[in-house]
Amino acid sequence: MRRFVSGNLNYSSWSIRALLMARHVGLEVEEEIVPLDFPDTTERLARISPTRKVPLLIWDDEAVWDSLAIIEWLAERYPGVWPADARARARARSISAEMHSGFPTLRRACPMDIRARHDTPEMTADLKADIARVDELWSDARAEFGEGGPFLFGEWSAADAVYAPVVTRFITYDLPRSEVAQAYMDAVMAHPLMVRLAKEAEAEPWWIKYTPDGRSSGFIPSGSS
């Protein structure tokens, strides 16, 4: 059995990071979506995932969970996951780890919602700091390592997959960014992997509504936009 289990592509930033790289390397695997925040979500995930979370890669008798762990699993088997240059590779892993463990205010204030457009949230000091740090990371990587293409390290790599959900957040909430960051965002959204994913997110029948009191989920009625 070879399956990649994710949450809704429109909302599950952790899922799409690993999924983008699985697709990038051409991993032959059945893709399955378990919609988030439904009454049976935890029960469904409990049957297959040790953490009851997504993403999860099931590869024969192996189970690999956590987006970075899946990316590293892919890197052990396929070329082109991380930059070839050692210095660039170290930076790519560092900024990816920083994204993986940091930016709590940006995550909380701007939940991923690829197909929607929401008002820009209140620019608190913490949110401004997170936004500025992301812009700095993108700009520095582009300046030092981006000569070979439009992405953070020139060619598409795992670092771009890790930051792809952040790119969509900047668009969804119209967050302030530099010209360098805007050019990078344009390149990410034009990449065939992201064009495909955005279309899939748009077509999903599930929605999650974020409110100050919590989150609610449901299905988008047939024929509605």
PDB file of C-alpha atoms in Angstrom:
ATOM      1  CA  MET A   1       0.000   0.000   0.000  1.00  0.00           C
ATOM      2  CA  ARG A   2       1.387   3.371  -1.026  1.00  0.00           C
ATOM      3  CA  ARG A   3      -0.691   6.386  -0.008  1.00  0.00           C
ATOM      4  CA  PHE A   4      -0.204  10.057   0.675  1.00  0.00           C
ATOM      5  CA  VAL A   5      -2.874  11.285   3.099  1.00  0.00           C
ATOM      6  CA  SER A   6      -3.504  15.016   3.375  1.00  0.00           C
ATOM      7  CA  GLY A   7      -6.085  17.427   4.667  1.00  0.00           C
ATOM      8  CA  ASN A   8      -8.048  19.794   2.459  1.00  0.00           C
ATOM      9  CA  LEU A   9      -5.615  21.248  -0.045  1.00  0.00           C
ATOM     10  CA  ASN A  10      -7.219  24.663   0.366  1.00  0.00           C
ATOM     11  CA  TYR A  11      -6.546  24.803   4.108  1.00  0.00           C
ATOM     12  CA  SER A  12      -3.894  22.282   5.146  1.00  0.00           C
ATOM     13  CA  SER A  13      -0.593  24.111   4.803  1.00  0.00           C
ATOM     14  CA  TRP A  14       1.323  21.227   6.400  1.00  0.00           C
ATOM     15  CA  SER A  15      -0.111  18.803   3.844  1.00  0.00           C
ATOM     16  CA  ILE A  16       0.681  20.750   0.723  1.00  0.00           C
ATOM     17  CA  ARG A  17       4.320  21.312   1.672  1.00  0.00           C
ATOM     18  CA  ALA A  18       5.070  17.603   1.480  1.00  0.00           C
ATOM     19  CA  LEU A  19       2.592  16.948  -1.322  1.00  0.00           C
ATOM     20  CA  LEU A  20       4.232  19.526  -3.579  1.00  0.00           C
ATOM     21  CA  MET A  21       7.576  17.769  -3.229  1.00  0.00           C
ATOM     22  CA  ALA A  22       6.072  14.292  -3.669  1.00  0.00           C
ATOM     23  CA  ARG A  23       4.595  15.518  -6.934  1.00  0.00           C
ATOM     24  CA  HIS A  24       7.815  17.314  -7.845  1.00  0.00           C
ATOM     25  CA  VAL A  25       9.839  14.093  -7.744  1.00  0.00           C
ATOM     26  CA  GLY A  26       7.077  12.089  -9.423  1.00  0.00           C
ATOM     27  CA  LEU A  27       6.351   9.829  -6.457  1.00  0.00           C
ATOM     28  CA  GLU A  28       3.939   7.124  -7.581  1.00  0.00           C
ATOM     29  CA  VAL A  29       1.453   7.099  -4.752  1.00  0.00           C
ATOM     30  CA  GLU A  30      -2.306   7.185  -4.262  1.00  0.00           C
ATOM     31  CA  GLU A  31      -3.426  10.543  -2.910  1.00  0.00           C
ATOM     32  CA  GLU A  32      -6.179  10.645  -0.290  1.00  0.00           C
ATOM     33  CA  ILE A  33      -7.811  13.634   1.390  1.00  0.00           C
ATOM     34  CA  VAL A  34      -9.299  13.531   4.879  1.00  0.00           C
ATOM     35  CA  PRO A  35     -11.224  16.823   5.275  1.00  0.00           C
ATOM     36  CA  LEU A  36     -10.281  18.754   8.404  1.00  0.00           C
ATOM     37  CA  ASP A  37     -12.551  19.754  11.291  1.00  0.00           C
ATOM     38  CA  PHE A  38     -15.385  17.339  10.553  1.00  0.00           C
ATOM     39  CA  PRO A  39     -16.912  15.207  13.335  1.00  0.00           C
ATOM     40  CA  ASP A  40     -15.250  12.057  12.014  1.00  0.00           C
ATOM     41  CA  THR A  41     -11.870  13.575  11.083  1.00  0.00           C
ATOM     42  CA  THR A  42     -10.001  12.454  14.207  1.00  0.00           C
ATOM     43  CA  GLU A  43     -11.571   9.002  14.088  1.00  0.00           C
ATOM     44  CA  ARG A  44     -10.601   8.525  10.441  1.00  0.00           C
ATOM     45  CA  LEU A  45      -7.046   9.674  11.054  1.00  0.00           C
ATOM     46  CA  ALA A  46      -6.719   7.548  14.201  1.00  0.00           C
ATOM     47  CA  ARG A  47      -7.112   4.440  12.060  1.00  0.00           C
ATOM     48  CA  ILE A  48      -4.095   5.263   9.917  1.00  0.00           C
ATOM     49  CA  SER A  49      -1.922   7.980  11.519  1.00  0.00           C
ATOM     50  CA  PRO A  50       0.159   7.587  14.703  1.00  0.00           C
ATOM     51  CA  THR A  51      -0.348  11.292  15.448  1.00  0.00           C
ATOM     52  CA  ARG A  52      -3.935  11.573  14.156  1.00  0.00           C
ATOM     53  CA  LYS A  53      -2.641  14.373  11.964  1.00  0.00           C
ATOM     54  CA  VAL A  54      -1.757  15.001   8.332  1.00  0.00           C
ATOM     55  CA  PRO A  55       0.284  14.721   6.217  1.00  0.00           C
ATOM     56  CA  LEU A  56       1.048  11.032   6.333  1.00  0.00           C
ATOM     57  CA  LEU A  57       2.988   8.951   3.810  1.00  0.00           C
ATOM     58  CA  ILE A  58       2.320   5.213   3.862  1.00  0.00           C
ATOM     59  CA  TRP A  59       4.918   3.394   1.790  1.00  0.00           C
ATOM     60  CA  ASP A  60       4.594  -0.377   1.942  1.00  0.00           C
ATOM     61  CA  ASP A  61       5.430  -1.176   5.581  1.00  0.00           C
ATOM     62  CA  GLU A  62       6.707   2.355   6.368  1.00  0.00           C
ATOM     63  CA  ALA A  63       4.715   5.235   7.823  1.00  0.00           C
ATOM     64  CA  VAL A  64       6.264   8.687   7.645  1.00  0.00           C
ATOM     65  CA  TRP A  65       4.541  11.677   9.224  1.00  0.00           C
ATOM     66  CA  ASP A  66       5.298  15.387   9.548  1.00  0.00           C
ATOM     67  CA  SER A  67       5.909  17.467   6.434  1.00  0.00           C
ATOM     68  CA  LEU A  68       9.667  17.920   6.946  1.00  0.00           C
ATOM     69  CA  ALA A  69      10.153  14.229   7.730  1.00  0.00           C
ATOM     70  CA  ILE A  70       8.388  13.314   4.486  1.00  0.00           C
ATOM     71  CA  ILE A  71      10.503  15.829   2.569  1.00  0.00           C
ATOM     72  CA  GLU A  72      13.695  14.324   4.022  1.00  0.00           C
ATOM     73  CA  TRP A  73      12.415  10.829   3.177  1.00  0.00           C
ATOM     74  CA  LEU A  74      12.032  11.999  -0.411  1.00  0.00           C
ATOM     75  CA  ALA A  75      15.495  13.611  -0.359  1.00  0.00           C
ATOM     76  CA  GLU A  76      17.064  10.267   0.538  1.00  0.00           C
ATOM     77  CA  ARG A  77      15.562   8.700  -2.573  1.00  0.00           C
ATOM     78  CA  TYR A  78      15.314  11.429  -5.217  1.00  0.00           C
ATOM     79  CA  PRO A  79      17.630  14.186  -6.481  1.00  0.00           C
ATOM     80  CA  GLY A  80      16.529  17.800  -6.641  1.00  0.00           C
ATOM     81  CA  VAL A  81      14.689  17.997  -3.340  1.00  0.00           C
ATOM     82  CA  TRP A  82      17.268  20.331  -1.747  1.00  0.00           C
ATOM     83  CA  PRO A  83      19.780  22.571  -3.573  1.00  0.00           C
ATOM     84  CA  ALA A  84      22.877  20.756  -4.862  1.00  0.00           C
ATOM     85  CA  ASP A  85      25.348  23.309  -3.459  1.00  0.00           C
ATOM     86  CA  ALA A  86      26.234  22.515   0.161  1.00  0.00           C
ATOM     87  CA  ARG A  87      26.046  26.098   1.407  1.00  0.00           C
ATOM     88  CA  ALA A  88      22.736  26.713  -0.333  1.00  0.00           C
ATOM     89  CA  ARG A  89      21.426  23.395   0.970  1.00  0.00           C
ATOM     90  CA  ALA A  90      22.311  24.346   4.551  1.00  0.00           C
ATOM     91  CA  ARG A  91      20.522  27.682   4.187  1.00  0.00           C
ATOM     92  CA  ALA A  92      17.504  26.027   2.567  1.00  0.00           C
ATOM     93  CA  ARG A  93      17.197  23.561   5.426  1.00  0.00           C
ATOM     94  CA  SER A  94      17.656  26.334   8.003  1.00  0.00           C
ATOM     95  CA  ILE A  95      14.961  28.620   6.650  1.00  0.00           C
ATOM     96  CA  SER A  96      12.623  25.663   6.159  1.00  0.00           C
ATOM     97  CA  ALA A  97      13.102  24.621   9.776  1.00  0.00           C
ATOM     98  CA  GLU A  98      12.487  28.214  10.859  1.00  0.00           C
ATOM     99  CA  MET A  99       9.176  28.188   9.006  1.00  0.00           C
ATOM    100  CA  HIS A 100       8.305  24.778  10.404  1.00  0.00           C
ATOM    101  CA  SER A 101       8.690  25.852  14.024  1.00  0.00           C
ATOM    102  CA  GLY A 102       8.093  29.599  13.942  1.00  0.00           C
ATOM    103  CA  PHE A 103       5.842  32.459  12.851  1.00  0.00           C
ATOM    104  CA  PRO A 104       2.983  31.718  15.271  1.00  0.00           C
ATOM    105  CA  THR A 105       1.325  35.104  14.882  1.00  0.00           C
ATOM    106  CA  LEU A 106       1.271  34.899  11.092  1.00  0.00           C
ATOM    107  CA  ARG A 107      -0.218  31.404  11.271  1.00  0.00           C
ATOM    108  CA  ARG A 108      -2.896  32.454  13.752  1.00  0.00           C
ATOM    109  CA  ALA A 109      -3.848  35.786  12.162  1.00  0.00           C
ATOM    110  CA  CYS A 110      -3.762  34.531   8.563  1.00  0.00           C
ATOM    111  CA  PRO A 111      -4.973  30.923   8.272  1.00  0.00           C
ATOM    112  CA  MET A 112      -4.322  29.470   4.833  1.00  0.00           C
ATOM    113  CA  ASP A 113      -7.295  29.801   2.478  1.00  0.00           C
ATOM    114  CA  ILE A 114      -5.978  29.638  -1.066  1.00  0.00           C
ATOM    115  CA  ARG A 115      -9.175  30.278  -2.996  1.00  0.00           C
ATOM    116  CA  ALA A 116     -10.476  33.140  -0.819  1.00  0.00           C
ATOM    117  CA  ARG A 117      -9.606  36.786  -0.333  1.00  0.00           C
ATOM    118  CA  HIS A 118      -9.925  38.189   3.190  1.00  0.00           C
ATOM    119  CA  ASP A 119      -9.400  41.590   4.771  1.00  0.00           C
ATOM    120  CA  THR A 120      -5.893  42.357   5.948  1.00  0.00           C
ATOM    121  CA  PRO A 121      -5.759  41.677   9.701  1.00  0.00           C
ATOM    122  CA  GLU A 122      -4.732  44.255  12.268  1.00  0.00           C
ATOM    123  CA  MET A 123      -1.028  44.914  11.881  1.00  0.00           C
ATOM    124  CA  THR A 124       0.102  44.196  15.434  1.00  0.00           C
ATOM    125  CA  ALA A 125       3.775  44.442  16.307  1.00  0.00           C
ATOM    126  CA  ASP A 126       4.124  40.647  16.372  1.00  0.00           C
ATOM    127  CA  LEU A 127       2.434  40.216  12.996  1.00  0.00           C
ATOM    128  CA  LYS A 128       4.579  42.960  11.457  1.00  0.00           C
ATOM    129  CA  ALA A 129       7.667  41.200  12.792  1.00  0.00           C
ATOM    130  CA  ASP A 130       6.653  37.855  11.285  1.00  0.00           C
ATOM    131  CA  ILE A 131       5.877  39.440   7.910  1.00  0.00           C
ATOM    132  CA  ALA A 132       9.144  41.378   7.885  1.00  0.00           C
ATOM    133  CA  ARG A 133      11.122  38.245   8.752  1.00  0.00           C
ATOM    134  CA  VAL A 134       9.541  36.247   5.918  1.00  0.00           C
ATOM    135  CA  ASP A 135      10.309  39.053   3.470  1.00  0.00           C
ATOM    136  CA  GLU A 136      13.884  39.191   4.767  1.00  0.00           C
ATOM    137  CA  LEU A 137      14.356  35.433   4.343  1.00  0.00           C
ATOM    138  CA  TRP A 138      13.026  35.501   0.801  1.00  0.00           C
ATOM    139  CA  SER A 139      15.035  38.566  -0.179  1.00  0.00           C
ATOM    140  CA  ASP A 140      18.299  37.263   1.295  1.00  0.00           C
ATOM    141  CA  ALA A 141      17.949  33.845  -0.337  1.00  0.00           C
ATOM    142  CA  ARG A 142      17.145  35.400  -3.695  1.00  0.00           C
ATOM    143  CA  ALA A 143      20.136  37.772  -3.443  1.00  0.00           C
ATOM    144  CA  GLU A 144      22.652  35.120  -2.365  1.00  0.00           C
ATOM    145  CA  PHE A 145      21.457  31.960  -4.094  1.00  0.00           C
ATOM    146  CA  GLY A 146      18.777  32.831  -6.640  1.00  0.00           C
ATOM    147  CA  GLU A 147      20.899  33.481  -9.696  1.00  0.00           C
ATOM    148  CA  GLY A 148      19.883  30.273 -11.488  1.00  0.00           C
ATOM    149  CA  GLY A 149      16.142  30.871 -11.570  1.00  0.00           C
ATOM    150  CA  PRO A 150      13.173  32.709 -10.008  1.00  0.00           C
ATOM    151  CA  PHE A 151      12.925  30.668  -6.808  1.00  0.00           C
ATOM    152  CA  LEU A 152      14.650  31.012  -3.444  1.00  0.00           C
ATOM    153  CA  PHE A 153      17.675  28.981  -4.533  1.00  0.00           C
ATOM    154  CA  GLY A 154      17.297  29.440  -8.264  1.00  0.00           C
ATOM    155  CA  GLU A 155      15.584  26.194  -9.177  1.00  0.00           C
ATOM    156  CA  TRP A 156      12.509  24.927  -7.331  1.00  0.00           C
ATOM    157  CA  SER A 157      13.407  23.115  -4.104  1.00  0.00           C
ATOM    158  CA  ALA A 158      11.857  21.964  -0.843  1.00  0.00           C
ATOM    159  CA  ALA A 159      12.340  25.464   0.569  1.00  0.00           C
ATOM    160  CA  ASP A 160       9.863  26.791  -1.993  1.00  0.00           C
ATOM    161  CA  ALA A 161       7.384  24.049  -1.109  1.00  0.00           C
ATOM    162  CA  VAL A 162       7.728  24.924   2.578  1.00  0.00           C
ATOM    163  CA  TYR A 163       7.049  28.611   1.893  1.00  0.00           C
ATOM    164  CA  ALA A 164       4.344  28.077  -0.741  1.00  0.00           C
ATOM    165  CA  PRO A 165       1.533  28.204   1.858  1.00  0.00           C
ATOM    166  CA  VAL A 166       2.999  31.477   3.126  1.00  0.00           C
ATOM    167  CA  VAL A 167       2.932  32.877  -0.394  1.00  0.00           C
ATOM    168  CA  THR A 168      -0.783  32.104  -0.572  1.00  0.00           C
ATOM    169  CA  ARG A 169      -1.341  33.779   2.799  1.00  0.00           C
ATOM    170  CA  PHE A 170       0.348  36.966   1.580  1.00  0.00           C
ATOM    171  CA  ILE A 171      -2.057  36.957  -1.376  1.00  0.00           C
ATOM    172  CA  THR A 172      -5.200  35.984   0.541  1.00  0.00           C
ATOM    173  CA  TYR A 173      -4.738  38.723   3.150  1.00  0.00           C
ATOM    174  CA  ASP A 174      -2.889  41.236   0.941  1.00  0.00           C
ATOM    175  CA  LEU A 175       0.020  41.447   3.344  1.00  0.00           C
ATOM    176  CA  PRO A 176       2.697  44.107   2.764  1.00  0.00           C
ATOM    177  CA  ARG A 177       5.789  42.943   0.864  1.00  0.00           C
ATOM    178  CA  SER A 178       8.797  44.198  -1.022  1.00  0.00           C
ATOM    179  CA  GLU A 179       9.220  44.139  -4.782  1.00  0.00           C
ATOM    180  CA  VAL A 180      11.622  41.201  -4.450  1.00  0.00           C
ATOM    181  CA  ALA A 181       9.057  39.273  -2.425  1.00  0.00           C
ATOM    182  CA  GLN A 182       6.320  40.080  -4.939  1.00  0.00           C
ATOM    183  CA  ALA A 183       8.415  38.794  -7.837  1.00  0.00           C
ATOM    184  CA  TYR A 184       9.128  35.612  -5.906  1.00  0.00           C
ATOM    185  CA  MET A 185       5.440  35.157  -5.093  1.00  0.00           C
ATOM    186  CA  ASP A 186       4.538  35.580  -8.765  1.00  0.00           C
ATOM    187  CA  ALA A 187       7.041  32.870  -9.703  1.00  0.00           C
ATOM    188  CA  VAL A 188       5.690  30.456  -7.080  1.00  0.00           C
ATOM    189  CA  MET A 189       2.070  30.887  -8.117  1.00  0.00           C
ATOM    190  CA  ALA A 190       3.009  30.455 -11.802  1.00  0.00           C
ATOM    191  CA  HIS A 191       4.851  27.162 -11.166  1.00  0.00           C
ATOM    192  CA  PRO A 192       2.909  24.221 -12.691  1.00  0.00           C
ATOM    193  CA  LEU A 193       2.776  22.499  -9.301  1.00  0.00           C
ATOM    194  CA  MET A 194       1.054  25.515  -7.747  1.00  0.00           C
ATOM    195  CA  VAL A 195      -1.207  26.139 -10.734  1.00  0.00           C
ATOM    196  CA  ARG A 196      -2.481  22.573 -10.383  1.00  0.00           C
ATOM    197  CA  LEU A 197      -2.841  22.820  -6.620  1.00  0.00           C
ATOM    198  CA  ALA A 198      -4.735  26.120  -6.772  1.00  0.00           C
ATOM    199  CA  LYS A 199      -7.208  24.601  -9.235  1.00  0.00           C
ATOM    200  CA  GLU A 200      -7.688  21.598  -6.966  1.00  0.00           C
ATOM    201  CA  ALA A 201      -8.208  23.848  -3.950  1.00  0.00           C
ATOM    202  CA  GLU A 202     -10.785  25.882  -5.848  1.00  0.00           C
ATOM    203  CA  ALA A 203     -12.718  22.729  -6.753  1.00  0.00           C
ATOM    204  CA  GLU A 204     -12.841  21.213  -3.267  1.00  0.00           C
ATOM    205  CA  PRO A 205     -16.380  20.881  -1.860  1.00  0.00           C
ATOM    206  CA  TRP A 206     -15.369  21.540   1.766  1.00  0.00           C
ATOM    207  CA  TRP A 207     -15.096  24.805   3.628  1.00  0.00           C
ATOM    208  CA  ILE A 208     -13.772  25.942   6.974  1.00  0.00           C
ATOM    209  CA  LYS A 209     -15.055  29.180   8.465  1.00  0.00           C
ATOM    210  CA  TYR A 210     -12.674  30.905  10.859  1.00  0.00           C
ATOM    211  CA  THR A 211     -14.333  32.909  13.625  1.00  0.00           C
ATOM    212  CA  PRO A 212     -13.098  34.507  16.859  1.00  0.00           C
ATOM    213  CA  ASP A 213     -14.863  31.725  18.783  1.00  0.00           C
ATOM    214  CA  GLY A 214     -13.407  28.816  16.820  1.00  0.00           C
ATOM    215  CA  ARG A 215     -13.780  27.072  13.470  1.00  0.00           C
ATOM    216  CA  SER A 216     -16.703  25.449  11.702  1.00  0.00           C
ATOM    217  CA  SER A 217     -16.689  23.176   8.658  1.00  0.00           C
ATOM    218  CA  GLY A 218     -19.086  21.992   6.011  1.00  0.00           C
ATOM    219  CA  PHE A 219     -19.690  21.319   2.359  1.00  0.00           C
ATOM    220  CA  ILE A 220     -20.005  23.959  -0.332  1.00  0.00           C
ATOM    221  CA  PRO A 221     -23.489  23.498  -1.845  1.00  0.00           C
ATOM    222  CA  SER A 222     -23.509  22.385  -5.472  1.00  0.00           C
ATOM    223  CA  GLY A 223     -23.616  25.325  -7.852  1.00  0.00           C
ATOM    224  CA  SER A 224     -22.359  27.921  -5.372  1.00  0.00           C
ATOM    225  CA  SER A 225     -19.156  29.864  -5.880  1.00  0.00           C
TER     226      SER A 225
END
